[in-house]
PDB file of C-alpha atoms in Angstrom:
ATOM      1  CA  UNK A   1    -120.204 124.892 -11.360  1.00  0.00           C
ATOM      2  CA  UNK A   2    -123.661 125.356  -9.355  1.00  0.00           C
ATOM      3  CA  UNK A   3    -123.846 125.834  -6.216  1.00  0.00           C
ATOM      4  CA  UNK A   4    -126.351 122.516  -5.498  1.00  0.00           C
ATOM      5  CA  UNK A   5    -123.143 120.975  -7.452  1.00  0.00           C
ATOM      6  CA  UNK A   6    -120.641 122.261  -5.717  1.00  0.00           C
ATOM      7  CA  UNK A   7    -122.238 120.896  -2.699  1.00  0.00           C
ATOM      8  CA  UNK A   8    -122.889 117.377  -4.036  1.00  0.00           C
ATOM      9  CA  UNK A   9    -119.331 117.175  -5.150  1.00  0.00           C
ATOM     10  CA  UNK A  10    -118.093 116.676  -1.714  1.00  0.00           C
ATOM     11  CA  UNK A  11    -120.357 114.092  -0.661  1.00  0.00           C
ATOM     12  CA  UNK A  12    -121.375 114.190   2.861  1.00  0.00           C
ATOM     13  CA  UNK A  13    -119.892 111.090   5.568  1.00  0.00           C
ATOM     14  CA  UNK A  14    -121.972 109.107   7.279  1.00  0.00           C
ATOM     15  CA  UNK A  15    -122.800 109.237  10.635  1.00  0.00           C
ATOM     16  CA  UNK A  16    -119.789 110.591  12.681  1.00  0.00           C
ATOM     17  CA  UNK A  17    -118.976 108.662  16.110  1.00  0.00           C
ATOM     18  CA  UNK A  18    -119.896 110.274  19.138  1.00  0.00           C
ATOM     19  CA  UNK A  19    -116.948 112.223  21.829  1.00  0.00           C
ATOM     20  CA  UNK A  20    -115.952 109.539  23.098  1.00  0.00           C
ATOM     21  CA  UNK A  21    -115.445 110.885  26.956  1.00  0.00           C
ATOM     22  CA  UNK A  22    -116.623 108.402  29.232  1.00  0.00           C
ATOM     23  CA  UNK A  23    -115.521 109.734  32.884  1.00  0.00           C
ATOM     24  CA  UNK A  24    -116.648 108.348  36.189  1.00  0.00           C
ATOM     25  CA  UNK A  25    -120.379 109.026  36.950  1.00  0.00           C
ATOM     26  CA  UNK A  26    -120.187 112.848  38.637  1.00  0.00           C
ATOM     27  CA  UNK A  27    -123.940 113.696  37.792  1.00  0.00           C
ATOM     28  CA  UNK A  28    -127.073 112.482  39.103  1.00  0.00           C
ATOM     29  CA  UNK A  29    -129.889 111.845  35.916  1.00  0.00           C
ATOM     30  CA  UNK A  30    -131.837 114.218  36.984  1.00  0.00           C
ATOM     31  CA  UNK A  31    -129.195 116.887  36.424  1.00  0.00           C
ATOM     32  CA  UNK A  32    -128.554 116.158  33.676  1.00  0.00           C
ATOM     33  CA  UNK A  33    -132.294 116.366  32.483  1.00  0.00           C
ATOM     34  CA  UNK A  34    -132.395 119.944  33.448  1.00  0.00           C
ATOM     35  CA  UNK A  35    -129.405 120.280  31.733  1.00  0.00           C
ATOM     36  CA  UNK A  36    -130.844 119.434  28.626  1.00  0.00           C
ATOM     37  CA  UNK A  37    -133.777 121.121  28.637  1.00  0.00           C
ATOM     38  CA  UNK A  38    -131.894 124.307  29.410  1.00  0.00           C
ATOM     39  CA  UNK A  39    -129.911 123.974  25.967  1.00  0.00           C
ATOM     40  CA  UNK A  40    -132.950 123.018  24.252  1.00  0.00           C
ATOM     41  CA  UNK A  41    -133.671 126.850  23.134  1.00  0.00           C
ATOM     42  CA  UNK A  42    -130.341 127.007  21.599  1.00  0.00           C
ATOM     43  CA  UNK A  43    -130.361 124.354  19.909  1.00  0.00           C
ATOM     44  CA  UNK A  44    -134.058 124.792  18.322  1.00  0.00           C
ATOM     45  CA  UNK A  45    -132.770 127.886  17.048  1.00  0.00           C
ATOM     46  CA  UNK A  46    -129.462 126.276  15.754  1.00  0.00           C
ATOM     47  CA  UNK A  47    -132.248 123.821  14.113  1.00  0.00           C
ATOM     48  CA  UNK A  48    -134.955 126.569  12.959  1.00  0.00           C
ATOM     49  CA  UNK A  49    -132.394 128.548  10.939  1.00  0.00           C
ATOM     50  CA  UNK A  50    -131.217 125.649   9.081  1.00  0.00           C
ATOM     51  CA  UNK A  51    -134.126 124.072   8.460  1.00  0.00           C
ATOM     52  CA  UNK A  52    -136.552 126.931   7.828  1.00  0.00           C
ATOM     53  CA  UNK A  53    -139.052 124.683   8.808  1.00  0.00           C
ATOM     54  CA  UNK A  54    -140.484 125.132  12.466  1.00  0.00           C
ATOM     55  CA  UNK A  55    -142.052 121.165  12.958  1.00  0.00           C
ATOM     56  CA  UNK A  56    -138.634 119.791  11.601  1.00  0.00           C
ATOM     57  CA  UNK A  57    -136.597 121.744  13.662  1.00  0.00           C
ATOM     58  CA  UNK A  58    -138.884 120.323  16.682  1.00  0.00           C
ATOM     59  CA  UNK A  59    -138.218 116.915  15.432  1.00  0.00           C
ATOM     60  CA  UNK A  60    -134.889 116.817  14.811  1.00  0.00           C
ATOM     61  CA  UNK A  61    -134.009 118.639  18.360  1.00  0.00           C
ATOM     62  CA  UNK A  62    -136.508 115.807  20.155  1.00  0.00           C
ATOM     63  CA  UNK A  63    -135.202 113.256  18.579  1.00  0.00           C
ATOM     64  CA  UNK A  64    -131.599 114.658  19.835  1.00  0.00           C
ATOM     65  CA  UNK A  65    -132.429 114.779  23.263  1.00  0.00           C
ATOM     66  CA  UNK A  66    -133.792 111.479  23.656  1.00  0.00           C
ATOM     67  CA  UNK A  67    -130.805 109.858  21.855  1.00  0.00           C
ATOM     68  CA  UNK A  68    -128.740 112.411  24.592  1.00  0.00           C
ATOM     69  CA  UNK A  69    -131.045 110.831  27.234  1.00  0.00           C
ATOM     70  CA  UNK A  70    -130.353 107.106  26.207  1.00  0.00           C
ATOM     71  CA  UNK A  71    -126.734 107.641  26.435  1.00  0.00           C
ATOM     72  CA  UNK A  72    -126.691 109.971  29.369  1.00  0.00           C
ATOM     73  CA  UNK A  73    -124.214 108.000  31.802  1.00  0.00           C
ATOM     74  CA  UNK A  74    -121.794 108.303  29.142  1.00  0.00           C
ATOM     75  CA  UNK A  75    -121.494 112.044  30.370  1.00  0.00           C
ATOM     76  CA  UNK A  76    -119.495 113.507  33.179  1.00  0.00           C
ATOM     77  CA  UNK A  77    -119.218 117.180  31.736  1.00  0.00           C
ATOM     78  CA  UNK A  78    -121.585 120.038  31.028  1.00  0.00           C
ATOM     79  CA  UNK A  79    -119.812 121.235  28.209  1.00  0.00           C
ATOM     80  CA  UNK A  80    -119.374 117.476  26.591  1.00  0.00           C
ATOM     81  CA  UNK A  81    -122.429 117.347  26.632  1.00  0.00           C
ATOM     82  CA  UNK A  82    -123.792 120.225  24.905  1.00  0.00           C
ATOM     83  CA  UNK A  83    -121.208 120.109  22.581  1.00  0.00           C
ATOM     84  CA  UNK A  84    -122.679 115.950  21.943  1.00  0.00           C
ATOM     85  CA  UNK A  85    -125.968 117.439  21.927  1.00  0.00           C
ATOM     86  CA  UNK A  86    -125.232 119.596  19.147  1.00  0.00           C
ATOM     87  CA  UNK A  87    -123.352 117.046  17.091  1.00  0.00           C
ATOM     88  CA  UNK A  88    -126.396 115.186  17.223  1.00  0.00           C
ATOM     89  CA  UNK A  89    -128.684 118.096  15.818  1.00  0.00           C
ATOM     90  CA  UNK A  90    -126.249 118.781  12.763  1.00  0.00           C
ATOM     91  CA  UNK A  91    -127.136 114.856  12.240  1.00  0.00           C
ATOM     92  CA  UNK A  92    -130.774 115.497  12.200  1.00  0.00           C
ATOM     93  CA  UNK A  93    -130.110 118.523  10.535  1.00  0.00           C
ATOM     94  CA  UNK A  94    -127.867 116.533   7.499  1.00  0.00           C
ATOM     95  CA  UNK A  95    -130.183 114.186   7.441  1.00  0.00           C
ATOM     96  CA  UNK A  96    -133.208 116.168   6.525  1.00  0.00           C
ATOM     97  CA  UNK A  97    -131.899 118.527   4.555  1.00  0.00           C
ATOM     98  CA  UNK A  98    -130.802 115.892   2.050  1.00  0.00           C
ATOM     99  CA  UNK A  99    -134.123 114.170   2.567  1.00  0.00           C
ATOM    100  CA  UNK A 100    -135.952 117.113   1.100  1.00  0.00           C
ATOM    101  CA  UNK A 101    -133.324 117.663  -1.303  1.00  0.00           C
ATOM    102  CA  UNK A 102    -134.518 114.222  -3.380  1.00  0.00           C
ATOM    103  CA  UNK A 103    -137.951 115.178  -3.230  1.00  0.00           C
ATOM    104  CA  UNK A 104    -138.037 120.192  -3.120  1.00  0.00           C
ATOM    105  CA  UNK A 105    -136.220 122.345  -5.200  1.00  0.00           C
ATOM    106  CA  UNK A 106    -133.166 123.789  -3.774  1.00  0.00           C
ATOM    107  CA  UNK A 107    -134.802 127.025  -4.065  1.00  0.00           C
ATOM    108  CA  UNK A 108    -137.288 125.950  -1.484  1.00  0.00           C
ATOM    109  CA  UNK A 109    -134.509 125.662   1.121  1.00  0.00           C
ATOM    110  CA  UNK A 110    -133.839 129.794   0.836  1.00  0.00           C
ATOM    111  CA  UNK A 111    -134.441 132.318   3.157  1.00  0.00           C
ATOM    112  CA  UNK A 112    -135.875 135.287   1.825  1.00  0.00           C
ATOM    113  CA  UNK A 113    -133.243 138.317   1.590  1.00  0.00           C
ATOM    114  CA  UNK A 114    -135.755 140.715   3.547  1.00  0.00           C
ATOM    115  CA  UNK A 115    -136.027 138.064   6.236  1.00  0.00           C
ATOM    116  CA  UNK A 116    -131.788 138.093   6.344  1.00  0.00           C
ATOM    117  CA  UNK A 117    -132.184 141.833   6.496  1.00  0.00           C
ATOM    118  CA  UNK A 118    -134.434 141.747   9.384  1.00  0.00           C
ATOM    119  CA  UNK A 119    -132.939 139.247  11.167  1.00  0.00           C
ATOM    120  CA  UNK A 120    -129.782 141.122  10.872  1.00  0.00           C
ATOM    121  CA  UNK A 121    -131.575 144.308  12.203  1.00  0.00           C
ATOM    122  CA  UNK A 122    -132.596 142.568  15.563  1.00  0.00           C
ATOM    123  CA  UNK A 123    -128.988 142.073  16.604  1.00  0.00           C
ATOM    124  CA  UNK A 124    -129.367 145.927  17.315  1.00  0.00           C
ATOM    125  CA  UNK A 125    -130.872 148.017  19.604  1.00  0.00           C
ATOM    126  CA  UNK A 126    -132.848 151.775  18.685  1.00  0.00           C
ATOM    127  CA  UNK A 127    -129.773 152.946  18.178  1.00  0.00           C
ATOM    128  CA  UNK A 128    -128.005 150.983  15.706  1.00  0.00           C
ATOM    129  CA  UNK A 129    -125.420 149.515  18.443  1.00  0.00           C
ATOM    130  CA  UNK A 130    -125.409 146.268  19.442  1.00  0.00           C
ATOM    131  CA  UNK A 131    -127.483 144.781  21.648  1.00  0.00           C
ATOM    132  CA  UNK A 132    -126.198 143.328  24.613  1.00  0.00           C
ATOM    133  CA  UNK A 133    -127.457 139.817  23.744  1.00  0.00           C
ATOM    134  CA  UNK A 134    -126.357 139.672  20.524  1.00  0.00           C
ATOM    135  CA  UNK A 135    -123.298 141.367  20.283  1.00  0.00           C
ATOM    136  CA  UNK A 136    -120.478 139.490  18.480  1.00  0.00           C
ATOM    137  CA  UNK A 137    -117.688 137.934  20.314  1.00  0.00           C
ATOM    138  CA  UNK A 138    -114.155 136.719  18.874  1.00  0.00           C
ATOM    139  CA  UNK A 139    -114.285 133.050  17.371  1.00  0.00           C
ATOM    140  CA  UNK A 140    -112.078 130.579  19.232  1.00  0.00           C
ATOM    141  CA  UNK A 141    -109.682 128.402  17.572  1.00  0.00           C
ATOM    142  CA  UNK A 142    -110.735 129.138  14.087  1.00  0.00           C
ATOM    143  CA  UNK A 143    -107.911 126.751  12.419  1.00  0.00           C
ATOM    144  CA  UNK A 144    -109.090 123.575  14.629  1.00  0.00           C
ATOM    145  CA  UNK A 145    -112.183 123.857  12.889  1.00  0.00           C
ATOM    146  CA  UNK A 146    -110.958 123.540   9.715  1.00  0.00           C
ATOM    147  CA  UNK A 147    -109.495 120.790  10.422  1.00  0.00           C
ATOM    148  CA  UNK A 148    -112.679 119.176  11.641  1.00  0.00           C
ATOM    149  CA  UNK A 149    -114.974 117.650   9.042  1.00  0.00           C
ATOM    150  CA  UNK A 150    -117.932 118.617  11.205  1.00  0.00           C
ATOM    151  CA  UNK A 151    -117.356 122.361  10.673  1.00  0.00           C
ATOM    152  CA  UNK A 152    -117.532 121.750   7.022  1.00  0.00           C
ATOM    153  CA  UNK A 153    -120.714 120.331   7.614  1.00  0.00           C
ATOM    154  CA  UNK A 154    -122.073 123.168   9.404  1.00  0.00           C
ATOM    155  CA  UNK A 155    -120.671 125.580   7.066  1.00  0.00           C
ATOM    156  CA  UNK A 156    -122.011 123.937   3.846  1.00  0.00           C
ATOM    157  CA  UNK A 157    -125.378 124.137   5.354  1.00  0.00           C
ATOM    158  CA  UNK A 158    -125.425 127.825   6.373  1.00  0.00           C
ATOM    159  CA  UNK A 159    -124.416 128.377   2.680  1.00  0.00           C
ATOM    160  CA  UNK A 160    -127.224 126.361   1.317  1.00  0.00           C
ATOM    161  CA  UNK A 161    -129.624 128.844   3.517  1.00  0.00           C
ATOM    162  CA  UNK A 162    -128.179 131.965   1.652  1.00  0.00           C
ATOM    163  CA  UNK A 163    -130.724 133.104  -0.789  1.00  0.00           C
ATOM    164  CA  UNK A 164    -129.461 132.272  -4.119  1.00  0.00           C
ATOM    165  CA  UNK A 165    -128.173 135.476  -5.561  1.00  0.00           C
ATOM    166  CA  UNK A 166    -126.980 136.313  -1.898  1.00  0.00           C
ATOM    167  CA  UNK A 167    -124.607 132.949  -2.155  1.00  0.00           C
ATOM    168  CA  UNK A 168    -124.255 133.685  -6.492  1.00  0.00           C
ATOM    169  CA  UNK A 169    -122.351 136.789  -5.365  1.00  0.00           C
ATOM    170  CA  UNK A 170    -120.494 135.638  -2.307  1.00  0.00           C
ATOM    171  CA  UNK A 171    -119.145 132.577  -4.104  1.00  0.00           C
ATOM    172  CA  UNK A 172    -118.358 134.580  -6.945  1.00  0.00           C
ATOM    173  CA  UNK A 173    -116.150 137.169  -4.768  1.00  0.00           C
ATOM    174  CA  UNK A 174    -114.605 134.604  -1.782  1.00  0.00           C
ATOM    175  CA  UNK A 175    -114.794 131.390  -3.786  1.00  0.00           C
ATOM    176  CA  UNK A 176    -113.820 132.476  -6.909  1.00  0.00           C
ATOM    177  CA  UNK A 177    -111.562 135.289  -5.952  1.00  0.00           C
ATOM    178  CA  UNK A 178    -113.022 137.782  -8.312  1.00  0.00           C
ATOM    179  CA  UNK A 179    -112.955 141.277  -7.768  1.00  0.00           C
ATOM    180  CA  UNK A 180    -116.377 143.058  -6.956  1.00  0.00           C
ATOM    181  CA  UNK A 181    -116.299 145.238 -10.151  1.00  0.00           C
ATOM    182  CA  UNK A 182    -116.245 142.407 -12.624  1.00  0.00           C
ATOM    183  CA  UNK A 183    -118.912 140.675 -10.123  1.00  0.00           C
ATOM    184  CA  UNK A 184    -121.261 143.864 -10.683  1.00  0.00           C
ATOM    185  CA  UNK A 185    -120.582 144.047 -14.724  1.00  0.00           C
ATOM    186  CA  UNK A 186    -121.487 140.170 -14.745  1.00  0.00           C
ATOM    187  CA  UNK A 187    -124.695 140.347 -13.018  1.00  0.00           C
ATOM    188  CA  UNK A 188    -125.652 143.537 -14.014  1.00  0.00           C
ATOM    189  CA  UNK A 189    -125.949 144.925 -10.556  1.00  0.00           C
ATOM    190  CA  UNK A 190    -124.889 148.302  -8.971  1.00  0.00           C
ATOM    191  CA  UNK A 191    -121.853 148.927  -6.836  1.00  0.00           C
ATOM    192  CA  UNK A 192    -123.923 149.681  -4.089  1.00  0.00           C
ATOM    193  CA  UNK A 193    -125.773 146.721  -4.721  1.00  0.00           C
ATOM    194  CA  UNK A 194    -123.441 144.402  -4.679  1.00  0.00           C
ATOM    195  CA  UNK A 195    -121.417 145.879  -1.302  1.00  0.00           C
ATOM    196  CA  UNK A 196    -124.923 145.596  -0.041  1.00  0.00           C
ATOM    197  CA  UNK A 197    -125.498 141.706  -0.715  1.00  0.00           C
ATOM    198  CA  UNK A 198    -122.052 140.828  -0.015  1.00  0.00           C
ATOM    199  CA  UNK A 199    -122.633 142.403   3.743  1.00  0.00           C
ATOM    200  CA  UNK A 200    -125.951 140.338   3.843  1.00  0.00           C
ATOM    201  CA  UNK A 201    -123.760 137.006   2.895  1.00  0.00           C
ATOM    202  CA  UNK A 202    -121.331 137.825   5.358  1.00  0.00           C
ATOM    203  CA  UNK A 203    -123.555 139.243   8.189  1.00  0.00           C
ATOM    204  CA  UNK A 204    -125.739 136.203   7.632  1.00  0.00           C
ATOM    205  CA  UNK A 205    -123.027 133.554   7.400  1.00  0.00           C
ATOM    206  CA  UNK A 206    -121.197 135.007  10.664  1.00  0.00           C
ATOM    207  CA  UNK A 207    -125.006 134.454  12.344  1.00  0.00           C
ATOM    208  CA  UNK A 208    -125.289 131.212  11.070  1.00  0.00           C
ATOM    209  CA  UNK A 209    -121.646 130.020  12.631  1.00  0.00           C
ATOM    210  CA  UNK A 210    -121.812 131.829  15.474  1.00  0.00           C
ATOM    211  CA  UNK A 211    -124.683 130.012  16.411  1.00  0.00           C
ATOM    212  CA  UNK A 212    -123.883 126.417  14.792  1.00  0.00           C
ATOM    213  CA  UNK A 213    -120.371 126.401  15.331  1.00  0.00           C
ATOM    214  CA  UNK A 214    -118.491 128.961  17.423  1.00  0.00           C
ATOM    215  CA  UNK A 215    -120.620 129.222  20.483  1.00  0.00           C
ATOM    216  CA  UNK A 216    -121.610 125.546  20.648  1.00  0.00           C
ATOM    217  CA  UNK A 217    -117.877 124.940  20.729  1.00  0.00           C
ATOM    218  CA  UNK A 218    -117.014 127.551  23.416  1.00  0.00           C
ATOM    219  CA  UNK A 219    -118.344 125.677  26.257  1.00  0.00           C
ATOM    220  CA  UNK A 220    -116.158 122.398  25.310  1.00  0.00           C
ATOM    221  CA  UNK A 221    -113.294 122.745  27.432  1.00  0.00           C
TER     222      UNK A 221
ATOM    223  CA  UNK B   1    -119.129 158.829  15.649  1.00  0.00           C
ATOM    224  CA  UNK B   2    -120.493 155.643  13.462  1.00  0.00           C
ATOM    225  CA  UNK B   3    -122.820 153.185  14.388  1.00  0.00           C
ATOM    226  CA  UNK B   4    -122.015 149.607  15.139  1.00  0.00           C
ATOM    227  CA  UNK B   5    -124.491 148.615  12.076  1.00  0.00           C
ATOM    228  CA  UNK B   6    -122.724 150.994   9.788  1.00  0.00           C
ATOM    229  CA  UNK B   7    -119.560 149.651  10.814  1.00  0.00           C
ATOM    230  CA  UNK B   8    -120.047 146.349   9.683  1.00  0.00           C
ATOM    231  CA  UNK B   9    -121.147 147.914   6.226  1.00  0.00           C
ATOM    232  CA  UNK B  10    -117.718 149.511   6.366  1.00  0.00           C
ATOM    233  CA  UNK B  11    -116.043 146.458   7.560  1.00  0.00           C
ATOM    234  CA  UNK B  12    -117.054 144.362   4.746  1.00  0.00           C
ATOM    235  CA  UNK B  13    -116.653 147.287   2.184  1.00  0.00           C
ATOM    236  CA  UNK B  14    -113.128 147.319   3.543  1.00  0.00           C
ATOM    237  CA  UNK B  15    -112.860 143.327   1.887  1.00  0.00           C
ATOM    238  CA  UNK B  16    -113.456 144.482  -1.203  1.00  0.00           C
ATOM    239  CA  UNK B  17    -112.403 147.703  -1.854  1.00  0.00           C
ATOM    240  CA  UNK B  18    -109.511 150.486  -0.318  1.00  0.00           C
ATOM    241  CA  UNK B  19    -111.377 152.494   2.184  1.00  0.00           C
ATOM    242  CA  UNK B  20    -111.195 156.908   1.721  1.00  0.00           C
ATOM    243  CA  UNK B  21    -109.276 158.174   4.450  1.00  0.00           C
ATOM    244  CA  UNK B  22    -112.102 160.130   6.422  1.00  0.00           C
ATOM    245  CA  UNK B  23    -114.386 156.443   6.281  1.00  0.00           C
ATOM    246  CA  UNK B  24    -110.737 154.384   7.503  1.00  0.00           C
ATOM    247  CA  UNK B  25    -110.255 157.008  10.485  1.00  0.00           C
ATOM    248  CA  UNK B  26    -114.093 157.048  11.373  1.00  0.00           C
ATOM    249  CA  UNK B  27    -113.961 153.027  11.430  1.00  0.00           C
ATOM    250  CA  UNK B  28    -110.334 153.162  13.650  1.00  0.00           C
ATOM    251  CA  UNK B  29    -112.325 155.146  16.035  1.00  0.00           C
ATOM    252  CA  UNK B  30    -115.120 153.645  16.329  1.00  0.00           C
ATOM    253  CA  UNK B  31    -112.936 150.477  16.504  1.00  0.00           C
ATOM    254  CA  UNK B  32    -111.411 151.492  19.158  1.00  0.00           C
ATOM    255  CA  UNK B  33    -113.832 151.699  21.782  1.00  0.00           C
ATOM    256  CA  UNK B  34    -116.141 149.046  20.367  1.00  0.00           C
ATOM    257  CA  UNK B  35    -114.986 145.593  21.039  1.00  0.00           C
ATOM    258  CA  UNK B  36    -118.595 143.887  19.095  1.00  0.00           C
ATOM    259  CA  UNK B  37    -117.291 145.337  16.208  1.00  0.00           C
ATOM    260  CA  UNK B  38    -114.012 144.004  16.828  1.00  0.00           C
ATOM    261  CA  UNK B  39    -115.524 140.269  17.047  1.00  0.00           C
ATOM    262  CA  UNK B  40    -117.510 141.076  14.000  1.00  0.00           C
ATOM    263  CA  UNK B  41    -113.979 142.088  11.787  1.00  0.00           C
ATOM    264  CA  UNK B  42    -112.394 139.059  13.634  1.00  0.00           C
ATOM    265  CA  UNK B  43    -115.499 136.902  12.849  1.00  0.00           C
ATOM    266  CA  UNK B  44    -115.623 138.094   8.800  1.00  0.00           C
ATOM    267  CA  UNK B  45    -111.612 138.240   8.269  1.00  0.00           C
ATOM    268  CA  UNK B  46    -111.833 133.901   9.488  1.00  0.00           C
ATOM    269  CA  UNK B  47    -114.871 133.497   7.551  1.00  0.00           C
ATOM    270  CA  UNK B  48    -112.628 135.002   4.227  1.00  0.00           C
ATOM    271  CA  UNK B  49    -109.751 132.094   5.073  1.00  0.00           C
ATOM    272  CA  UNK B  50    -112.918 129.199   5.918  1.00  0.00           C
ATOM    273  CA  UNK B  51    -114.076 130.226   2.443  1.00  0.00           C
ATOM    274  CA  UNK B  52    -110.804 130.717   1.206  1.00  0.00           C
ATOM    275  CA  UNK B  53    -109.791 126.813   2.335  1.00  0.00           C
ATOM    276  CA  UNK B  54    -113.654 125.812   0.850  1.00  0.00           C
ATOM    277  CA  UNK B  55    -111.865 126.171  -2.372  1.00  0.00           C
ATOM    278  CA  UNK B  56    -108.910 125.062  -1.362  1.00  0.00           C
ATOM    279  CA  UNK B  57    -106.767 128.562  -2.000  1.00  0.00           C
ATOM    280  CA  UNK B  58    -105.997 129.109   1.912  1.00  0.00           C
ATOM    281  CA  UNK B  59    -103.889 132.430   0.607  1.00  0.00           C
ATOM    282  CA  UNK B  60    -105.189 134.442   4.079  1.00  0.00           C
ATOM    283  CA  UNK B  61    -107.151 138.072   3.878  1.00  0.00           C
ATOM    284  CA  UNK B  62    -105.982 140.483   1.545  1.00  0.00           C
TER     285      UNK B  62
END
């Protein structure tokens, strides 16, 4: 099966229902304004490296916050809130990607493997260690989000990002269990080759849900 | 002593393939006194299972 297939097959739901946390009013409007402008980085970089596309990813965050805005008083928590605010993005995100998808190729949608490669190299410093910023941290509750159709969301979308012999070869070896030898003989593709575009898929698709999943779920206790 | 970016090579080589003995020690070390690359085994070994339950064969790393 291909991988625009495989993705089709499990049609995506509708629009999920907001957190439903409605606590008594312990934030003035104007808090919470600042509030949301000081996520909006994060979450136009959440949107950027779905979309690949710099005026969507301004769209779909503005549209985001001013749904946020409209249903402010519905928020006593910083951390339901971003945690809203980021549900809504994936929306947008959803939304747009399978816009484009009736009218680009797939292949449009990819990120170029030197531009995973570089992207990769700014986690580190001079050195080759991490840099303090960007220096991975353990992932919380991994089996809640399996259990929450919203994850699958996310994760379906950082795998439509992969460049398409970057996903080819990670599907091949995690989806369809095969070993990396026969993966290599298949494609015609060196060892080294292949450990090297397996690391890419799995470098790349730890970014992509550390950053759309992981830490946007940290803050929601 | 490795680097943290050639530790994640040799963290996802170690998914696919048995590690020599001098590359398993170096990574233990290095392990040891670098919790990023800690996260980043942690963060690989749950996105095996994720992909693993994707297909619907949750059978855990190897």
């Amino acid at each position: 099966m291909s991988f625009p297939a495989m993705l089709k097959k499990g049609a995506l739901p509708p629009l999920l229902s907001v957190p439903n946390r409605i606590h008594p009013h312990a934030m003035t409007a104007i808090s919470y304004t600042e509030l949301i402008s000081g996520f909006r980085p994060q979450l136009l970089k959440f949107a950027r490296l779905q979309l690949q596309d710099d005026a969507a990813a301004e769209d779909a965050v503005q549209e985001a916050i001013e749904a946020a805005l409209k249903g402010i008083e519905r928020f006593a928590g910083r951390s339901a809130l971003k945690t809203w605010l980021f549900t809504i993005v994936r929306h947008k995100v959803i939304d747009f990607l399978r816009e484009r998808g009736r009218t680009v190729q797939v292949s449009s949608l990819e990120r170029d493997e030197a531009d995973m490669d570089e992207a990769f190299d700014a986690l580190f410093r001079e050195n080759e260690h991490w840099s303090p910023v960007s220096r991975p941290r353990p992932w919380g509750n991994p089996e809640e989000a399996l259990e929450q159709q919203q994850f699958w969301q996310v994760f379906e979308i950082c795998l439509e990002v992969l460049p398409a012999r970057t996903a080819r070869v990670f599907m091949m070896r995690e989806f369809l269990g095969l070993e990396t030898d026969e993966i290599c003989t298949t494609l015609d593709l060196s060892t080294g080759n292949c450990n090297v575009i397996l690391h890419r898929a799995r470098a790349g698709l730890r970014q992509c849900l550390s950053e759309g999943w992981f830490g946007a779920e940290a803050a929601r206790c | 002593m490795l680097t943290c970016k050639h530790t994640t090579r040799l963290l996802s080589e170690a998914l696919d393939r048995p590690l020599g003995k001098r590359e398993y020690l170096a990574l233990r070390l290095h392990l040891l006194f670098c919790r990023g690359c800690r996260a980043f085994r942690q963060n690989i070994y749950v996105l095996r299972k994720v992909s693993r339950s994707f297909m619907g064969r949750d059978d855990g790393p190897n």
